[in-house]
Short mmCIF file of C-alpha atoms in Angstrom, two decimals:
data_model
loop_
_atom_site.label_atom_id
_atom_site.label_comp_id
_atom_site.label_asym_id
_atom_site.label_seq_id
_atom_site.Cartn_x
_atom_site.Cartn_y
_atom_site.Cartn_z
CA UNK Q 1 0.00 0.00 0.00
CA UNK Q 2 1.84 3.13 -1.13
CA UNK Q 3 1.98 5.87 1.70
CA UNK Q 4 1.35 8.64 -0.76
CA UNK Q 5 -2.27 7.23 -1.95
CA UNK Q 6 -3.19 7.11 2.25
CA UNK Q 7 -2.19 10.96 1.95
CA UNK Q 8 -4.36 11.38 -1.09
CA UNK Q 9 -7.47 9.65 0.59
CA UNK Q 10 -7.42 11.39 4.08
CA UNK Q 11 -7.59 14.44 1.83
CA UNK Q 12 -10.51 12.94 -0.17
CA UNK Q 13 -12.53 11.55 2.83
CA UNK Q 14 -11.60 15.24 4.66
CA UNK Q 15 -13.60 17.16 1.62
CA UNK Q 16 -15.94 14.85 0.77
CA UNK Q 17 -15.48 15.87 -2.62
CA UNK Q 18 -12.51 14.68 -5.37
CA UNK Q 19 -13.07 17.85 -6.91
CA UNK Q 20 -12.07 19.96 -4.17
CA UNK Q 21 -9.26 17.34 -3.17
CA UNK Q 22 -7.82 17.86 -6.47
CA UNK Q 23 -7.70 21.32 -5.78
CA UNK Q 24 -5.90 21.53 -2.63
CA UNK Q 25 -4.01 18.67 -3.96
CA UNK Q 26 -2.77 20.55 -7.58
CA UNK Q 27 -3.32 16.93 -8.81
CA UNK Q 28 -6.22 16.40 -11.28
CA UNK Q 29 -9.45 14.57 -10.43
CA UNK Q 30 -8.31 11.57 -12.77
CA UNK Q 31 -5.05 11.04 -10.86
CA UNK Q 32 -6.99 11.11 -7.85
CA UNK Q 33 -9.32 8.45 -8.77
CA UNK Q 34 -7.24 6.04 -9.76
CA UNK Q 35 -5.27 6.57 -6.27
CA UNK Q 36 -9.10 5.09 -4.69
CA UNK Q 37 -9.04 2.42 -7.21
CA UNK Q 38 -5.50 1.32 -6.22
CA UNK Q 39 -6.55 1.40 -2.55
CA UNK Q 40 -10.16 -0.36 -3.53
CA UNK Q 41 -8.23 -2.46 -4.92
CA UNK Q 42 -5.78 -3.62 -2.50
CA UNK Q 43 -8.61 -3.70 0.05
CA UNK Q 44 -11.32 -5.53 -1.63
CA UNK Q 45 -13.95 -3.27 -0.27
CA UNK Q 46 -15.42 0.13 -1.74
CA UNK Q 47 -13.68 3.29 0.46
CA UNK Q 48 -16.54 5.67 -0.80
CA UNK Q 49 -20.29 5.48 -1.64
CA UNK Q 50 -21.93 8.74 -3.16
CA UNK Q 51 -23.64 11.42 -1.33
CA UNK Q 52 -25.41 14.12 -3.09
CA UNK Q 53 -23.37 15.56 -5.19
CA UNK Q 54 -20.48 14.43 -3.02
CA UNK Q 55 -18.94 11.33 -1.50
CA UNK Q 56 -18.85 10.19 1.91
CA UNK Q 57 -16.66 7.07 3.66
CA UNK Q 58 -18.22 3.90 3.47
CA UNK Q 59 -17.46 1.63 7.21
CA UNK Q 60 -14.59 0.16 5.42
CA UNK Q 61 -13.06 3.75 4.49
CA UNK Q 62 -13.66 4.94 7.88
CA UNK Q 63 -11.59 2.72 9.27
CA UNK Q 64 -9.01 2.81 6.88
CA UNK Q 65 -9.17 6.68 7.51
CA UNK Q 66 -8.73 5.86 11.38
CA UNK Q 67 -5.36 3.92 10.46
CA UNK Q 68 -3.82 6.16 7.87
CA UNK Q 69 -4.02 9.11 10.55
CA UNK Q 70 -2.44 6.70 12.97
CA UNK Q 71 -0.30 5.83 10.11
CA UNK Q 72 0.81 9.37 9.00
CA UNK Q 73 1.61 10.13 13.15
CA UNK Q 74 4.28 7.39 13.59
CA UNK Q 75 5.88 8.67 10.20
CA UNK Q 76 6.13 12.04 11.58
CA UNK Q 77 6.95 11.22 14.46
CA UNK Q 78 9.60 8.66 12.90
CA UNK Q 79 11.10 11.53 11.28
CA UNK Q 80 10.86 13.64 13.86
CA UNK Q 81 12.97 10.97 16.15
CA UNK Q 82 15.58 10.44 13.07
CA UNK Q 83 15.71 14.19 12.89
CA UNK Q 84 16.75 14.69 16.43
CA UNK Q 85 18.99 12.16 16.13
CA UNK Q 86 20.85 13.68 13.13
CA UNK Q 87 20.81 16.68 14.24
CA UNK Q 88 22.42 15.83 18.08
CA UNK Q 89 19.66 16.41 19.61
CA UNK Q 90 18.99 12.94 20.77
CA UNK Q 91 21.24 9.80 21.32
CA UNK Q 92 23.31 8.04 23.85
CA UNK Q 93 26.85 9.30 24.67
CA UNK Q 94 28.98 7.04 26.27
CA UNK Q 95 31.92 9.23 28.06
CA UNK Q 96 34.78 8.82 30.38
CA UNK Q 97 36.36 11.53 32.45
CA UNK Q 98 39.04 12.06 35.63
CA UNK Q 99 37.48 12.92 38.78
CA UNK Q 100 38.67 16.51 38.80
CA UNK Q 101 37.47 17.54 35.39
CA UNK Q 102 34.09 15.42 36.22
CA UNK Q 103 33.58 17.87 39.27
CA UNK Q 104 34.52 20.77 38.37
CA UNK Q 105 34.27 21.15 34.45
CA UNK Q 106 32.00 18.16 33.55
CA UNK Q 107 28.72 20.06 35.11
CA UNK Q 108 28.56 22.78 32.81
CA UNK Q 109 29.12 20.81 29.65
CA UNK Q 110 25.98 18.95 30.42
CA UNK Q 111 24.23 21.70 31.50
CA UNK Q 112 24.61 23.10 27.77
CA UNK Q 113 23.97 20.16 26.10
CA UNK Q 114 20.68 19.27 28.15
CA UNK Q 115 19.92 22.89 26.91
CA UNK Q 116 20.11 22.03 23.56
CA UNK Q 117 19.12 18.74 23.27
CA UNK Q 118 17.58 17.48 26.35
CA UNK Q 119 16.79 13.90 24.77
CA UNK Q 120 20.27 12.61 25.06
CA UNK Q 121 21.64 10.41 27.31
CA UNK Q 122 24.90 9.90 28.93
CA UNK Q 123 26.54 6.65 30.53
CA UNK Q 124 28.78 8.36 32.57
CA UNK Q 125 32.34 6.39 33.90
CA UNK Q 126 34.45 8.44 35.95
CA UNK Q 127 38.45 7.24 36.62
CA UNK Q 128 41.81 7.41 36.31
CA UNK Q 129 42.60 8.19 32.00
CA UNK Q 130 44.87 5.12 31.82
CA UNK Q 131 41.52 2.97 32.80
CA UNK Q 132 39.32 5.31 30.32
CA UNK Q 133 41.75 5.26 27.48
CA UNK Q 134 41.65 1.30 27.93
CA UNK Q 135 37.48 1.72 27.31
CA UNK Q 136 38.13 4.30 24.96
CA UNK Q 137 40.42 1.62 22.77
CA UNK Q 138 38.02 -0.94 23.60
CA UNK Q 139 34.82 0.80 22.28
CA UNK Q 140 33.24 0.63 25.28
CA UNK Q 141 33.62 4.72 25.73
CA UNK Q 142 32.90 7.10 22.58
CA UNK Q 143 34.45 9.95 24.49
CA UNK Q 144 37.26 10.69 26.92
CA UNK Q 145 37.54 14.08 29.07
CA UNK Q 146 41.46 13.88 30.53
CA UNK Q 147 44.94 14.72 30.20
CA UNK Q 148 46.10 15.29 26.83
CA UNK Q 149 47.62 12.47 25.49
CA UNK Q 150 49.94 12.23 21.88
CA UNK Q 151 47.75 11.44 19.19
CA UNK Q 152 48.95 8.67 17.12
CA UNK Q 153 47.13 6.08 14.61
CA UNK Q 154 44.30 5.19 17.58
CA UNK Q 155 43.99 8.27 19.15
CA UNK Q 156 42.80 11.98 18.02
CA UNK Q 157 43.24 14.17 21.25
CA UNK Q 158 42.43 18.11 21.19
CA UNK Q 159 43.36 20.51 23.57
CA UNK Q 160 40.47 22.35 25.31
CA UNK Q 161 42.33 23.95 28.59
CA UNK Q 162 45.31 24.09 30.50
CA UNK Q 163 45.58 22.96 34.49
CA UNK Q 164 48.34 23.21 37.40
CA UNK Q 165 48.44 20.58 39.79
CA UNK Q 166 49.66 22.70 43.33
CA UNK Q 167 50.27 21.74 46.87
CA UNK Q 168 47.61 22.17 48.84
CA UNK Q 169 46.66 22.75 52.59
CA UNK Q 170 44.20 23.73 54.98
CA UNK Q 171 43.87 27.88 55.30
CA UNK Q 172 45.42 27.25 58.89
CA UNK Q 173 47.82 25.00 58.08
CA UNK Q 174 51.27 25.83 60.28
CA UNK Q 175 53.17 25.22 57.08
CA UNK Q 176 52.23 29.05 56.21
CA UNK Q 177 54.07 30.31 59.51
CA UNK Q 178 57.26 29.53 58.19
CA UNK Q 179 59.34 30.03 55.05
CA UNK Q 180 58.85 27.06 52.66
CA UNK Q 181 60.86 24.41 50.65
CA UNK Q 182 61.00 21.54 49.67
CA UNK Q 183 62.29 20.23 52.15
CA UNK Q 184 60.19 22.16 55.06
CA UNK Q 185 57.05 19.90 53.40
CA UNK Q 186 58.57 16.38 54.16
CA UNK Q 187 58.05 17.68 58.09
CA UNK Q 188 54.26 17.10 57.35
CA UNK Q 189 52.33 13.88 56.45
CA UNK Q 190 50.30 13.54 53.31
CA UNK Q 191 47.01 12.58 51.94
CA UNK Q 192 47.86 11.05 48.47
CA UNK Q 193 46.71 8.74 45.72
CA UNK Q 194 48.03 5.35 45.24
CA UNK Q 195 51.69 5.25 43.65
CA UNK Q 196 49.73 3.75 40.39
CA UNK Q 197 48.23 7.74 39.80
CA UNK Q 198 50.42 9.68 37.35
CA UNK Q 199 50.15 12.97 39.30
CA UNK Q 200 51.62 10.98 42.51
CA UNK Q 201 54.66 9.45 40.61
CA UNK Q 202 55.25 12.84 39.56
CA UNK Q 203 55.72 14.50 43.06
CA UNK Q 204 57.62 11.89 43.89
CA UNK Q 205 59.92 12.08 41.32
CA UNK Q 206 60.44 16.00 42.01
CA UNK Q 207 61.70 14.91 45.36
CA UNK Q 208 63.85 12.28 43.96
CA UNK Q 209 65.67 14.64 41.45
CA UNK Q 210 66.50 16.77 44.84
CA UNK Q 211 67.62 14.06 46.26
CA UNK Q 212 65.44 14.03 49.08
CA UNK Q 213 63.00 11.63 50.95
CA UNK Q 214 59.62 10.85 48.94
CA UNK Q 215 56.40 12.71 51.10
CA UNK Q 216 55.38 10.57 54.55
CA UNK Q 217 51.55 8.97 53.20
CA UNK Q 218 49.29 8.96 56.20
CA UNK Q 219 46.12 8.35 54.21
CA UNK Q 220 46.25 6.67 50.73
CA UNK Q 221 42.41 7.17 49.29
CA UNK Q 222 41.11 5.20 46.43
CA UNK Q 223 38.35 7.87 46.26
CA UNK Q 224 40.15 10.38 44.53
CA UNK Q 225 37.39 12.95 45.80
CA UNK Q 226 37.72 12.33 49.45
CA UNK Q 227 41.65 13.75 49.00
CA UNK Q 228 39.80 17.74 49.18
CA UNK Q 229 37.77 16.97 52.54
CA UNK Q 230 40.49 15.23 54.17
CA UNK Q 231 43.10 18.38 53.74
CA UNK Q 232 40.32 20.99 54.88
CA UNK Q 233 39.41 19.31 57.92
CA UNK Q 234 43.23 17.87 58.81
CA UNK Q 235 46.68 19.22 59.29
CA UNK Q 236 47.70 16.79 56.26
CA UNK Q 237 49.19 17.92 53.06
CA UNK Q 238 47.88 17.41 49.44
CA UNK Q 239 48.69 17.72 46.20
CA UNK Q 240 45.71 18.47 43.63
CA UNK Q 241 44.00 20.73 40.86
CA UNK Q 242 44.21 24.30 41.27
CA UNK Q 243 40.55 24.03 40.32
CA UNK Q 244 39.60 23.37 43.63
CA UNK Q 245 40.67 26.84 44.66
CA UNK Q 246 39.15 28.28 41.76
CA UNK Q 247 35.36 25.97 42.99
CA UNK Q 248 35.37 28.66 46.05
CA UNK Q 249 36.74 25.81 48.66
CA UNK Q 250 37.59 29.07 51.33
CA UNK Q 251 39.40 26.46 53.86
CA UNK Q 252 42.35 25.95 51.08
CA UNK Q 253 45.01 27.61 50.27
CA UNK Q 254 47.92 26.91 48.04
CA UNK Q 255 51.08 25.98 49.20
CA UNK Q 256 53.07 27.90 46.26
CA UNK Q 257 56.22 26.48 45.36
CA UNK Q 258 57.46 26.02 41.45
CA UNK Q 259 59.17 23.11 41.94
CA UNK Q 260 55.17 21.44 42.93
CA UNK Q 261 53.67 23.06 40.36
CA UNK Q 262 52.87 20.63 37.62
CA UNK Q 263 51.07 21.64 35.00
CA UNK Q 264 48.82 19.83 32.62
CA UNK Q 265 47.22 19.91 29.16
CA UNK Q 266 43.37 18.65 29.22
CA UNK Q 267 41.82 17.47 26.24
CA UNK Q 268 39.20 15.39 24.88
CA UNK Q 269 40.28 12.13 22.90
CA UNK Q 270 38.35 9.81 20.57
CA UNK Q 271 39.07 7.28 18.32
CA UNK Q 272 40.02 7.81 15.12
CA UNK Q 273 38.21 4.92 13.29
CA UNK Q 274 35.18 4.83 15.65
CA UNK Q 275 31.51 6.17 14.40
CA UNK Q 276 31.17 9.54 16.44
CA UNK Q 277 27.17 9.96 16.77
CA UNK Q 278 26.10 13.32 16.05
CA UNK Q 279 25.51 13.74 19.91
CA UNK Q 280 29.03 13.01 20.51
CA UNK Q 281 29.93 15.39 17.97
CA UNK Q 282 27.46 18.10 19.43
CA UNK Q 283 29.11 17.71 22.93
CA UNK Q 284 32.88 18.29 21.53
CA UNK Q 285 31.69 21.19 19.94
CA UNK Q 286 30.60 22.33 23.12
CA UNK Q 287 33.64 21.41 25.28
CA UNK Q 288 35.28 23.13 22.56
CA UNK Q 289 32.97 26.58 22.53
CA UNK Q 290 33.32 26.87 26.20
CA UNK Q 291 37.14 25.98 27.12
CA UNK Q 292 38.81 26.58 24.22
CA UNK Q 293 42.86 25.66 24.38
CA UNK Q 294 44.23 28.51 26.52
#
């Protein structure tokens, strides 16, 4: 049953008259009747009987009215869906992203997005990159938010922002009553991720190429977000984004000291022979728009 002779008879059955259905149609009356005998056809049953000097739906026609309209709703509908879908406004996004960026940056990039296309969906995994660039390789992630990495033959990374990773302490820490160093910071203990972390292999290797002791770990968190609470409320040092000072945290202060000061490119890396979905694609443009490389 062509879809195009339904949209010819709802017209028909709405005037009641082929005439005037040829009219609103620009097809001629001819054209128009042979769409009913193709449908009369197909059906076995009569769609019209005559009415004065119009036509009106037979049972048969009425019902086959009832179905086209039902019809002609999931097609729009269908292309309504499809649209959405093309456009980014609708889809599944399956992204990865470290805990810092996820707290601090992550928030607004969905806010956006949900502003623009509030019928996608995110599966959300939040960890260390080395674990997300694993899902990323595997296709089990579309999209990773973390350090910039060196793109090669897998990997396309682009560079939306620029980060320091500082020492950190509590406002009323005694280590700001005395003239700092290096070495003054090895006379406090530490809160610090596992030796596995990137950013913790990196402090310790500053205190190795001064040939001094590695930082005294009192708490070792696998909860990378506990590490902020635990140097506000303690007299333990970290070592963390400087976007935690920049989130308003009033009980923090930066222990300042360019040999700690690490700083890091952030990006966002797919795969370069992976399907990006047009909501994935709407989403980098938007990390992109809002952070753009500094």
């Amino acid at each position: 049953m062509d879809y195009r002779d339904l949209k010819y008879f709802e017209v028909i059955a709405e005037e009641g008259h082929v005439g005037r259905a040829a009219e609103r149609l620009y097809k001629t009356q001819p054209a128009l009747t042979k769409c009913i005998d193709r449908l009369e056809e197909q059906l076995g049953a009569p769609l019209f009987e005559r009415a004065g000097r119009g036509i009106r739906l037979t049972a048969v026609g009425a019902t086959l009215l009832a179905r086209s309209r039902q019809i002609t709703l999931m097609m729009d509908d269908t292309a309504r869906e499809i649209g959405d879908y093309a456009n980014g406004r609708a889809g599944n996004i399956r992204l990865g992203c470290i805990p810092t960026l996820a707290e601090h940056i992550l928030p607004s990039f969905c806010e956006e997005l949900l502003l623009e296309a509030n019928k996608v969906t995110i599966d959300l995994k939040v960890s260390m990159n080395d674990a997300l660039l694993e899902g990323l390789k595997t296709g089990e992630l579309d999209i990773v938010l973390g350090p910039v990495i060196q793109s090669d033959d897998v990997f396309q990374t682009e560079e939306i922002m620029h980060d320091q990773m500082v020492v950190m302490a509590s406002a009323h820490h005694p280590v700001f009553k005395r003239k700092c160093t290096l070495r003054t910071l090895l006379d406090y203990h530490w809160v610090l991720p596992a030796q596995s972390v990137l950013s913790r292999q990196w402090l310790d290797n500053v205190f190795d190429r001064h040939h001094l002791a590695r930082p005294t770990v009192q708490i070792t968190p696998t909860v990378l977000n506990m590490i902020m609470p635990l140097i506000e409320r303690t007299n333990l040092l970290g070592f963390a984004s400087k976007l935690n000072l920049d989130a308003g945290r009033g009980n923090l202060r930066e222990v300042v000291l360019k040999e700690t000061t690490m700083l890091r490119r952030m990006g966002v890396t797919y795969r370069r022979d992976m399907y990006l979905s047009p909501a994935a694609q709407r989403l980098i443009a938007i990390i992109k728009r809002r952070y753009g490389a500094e």
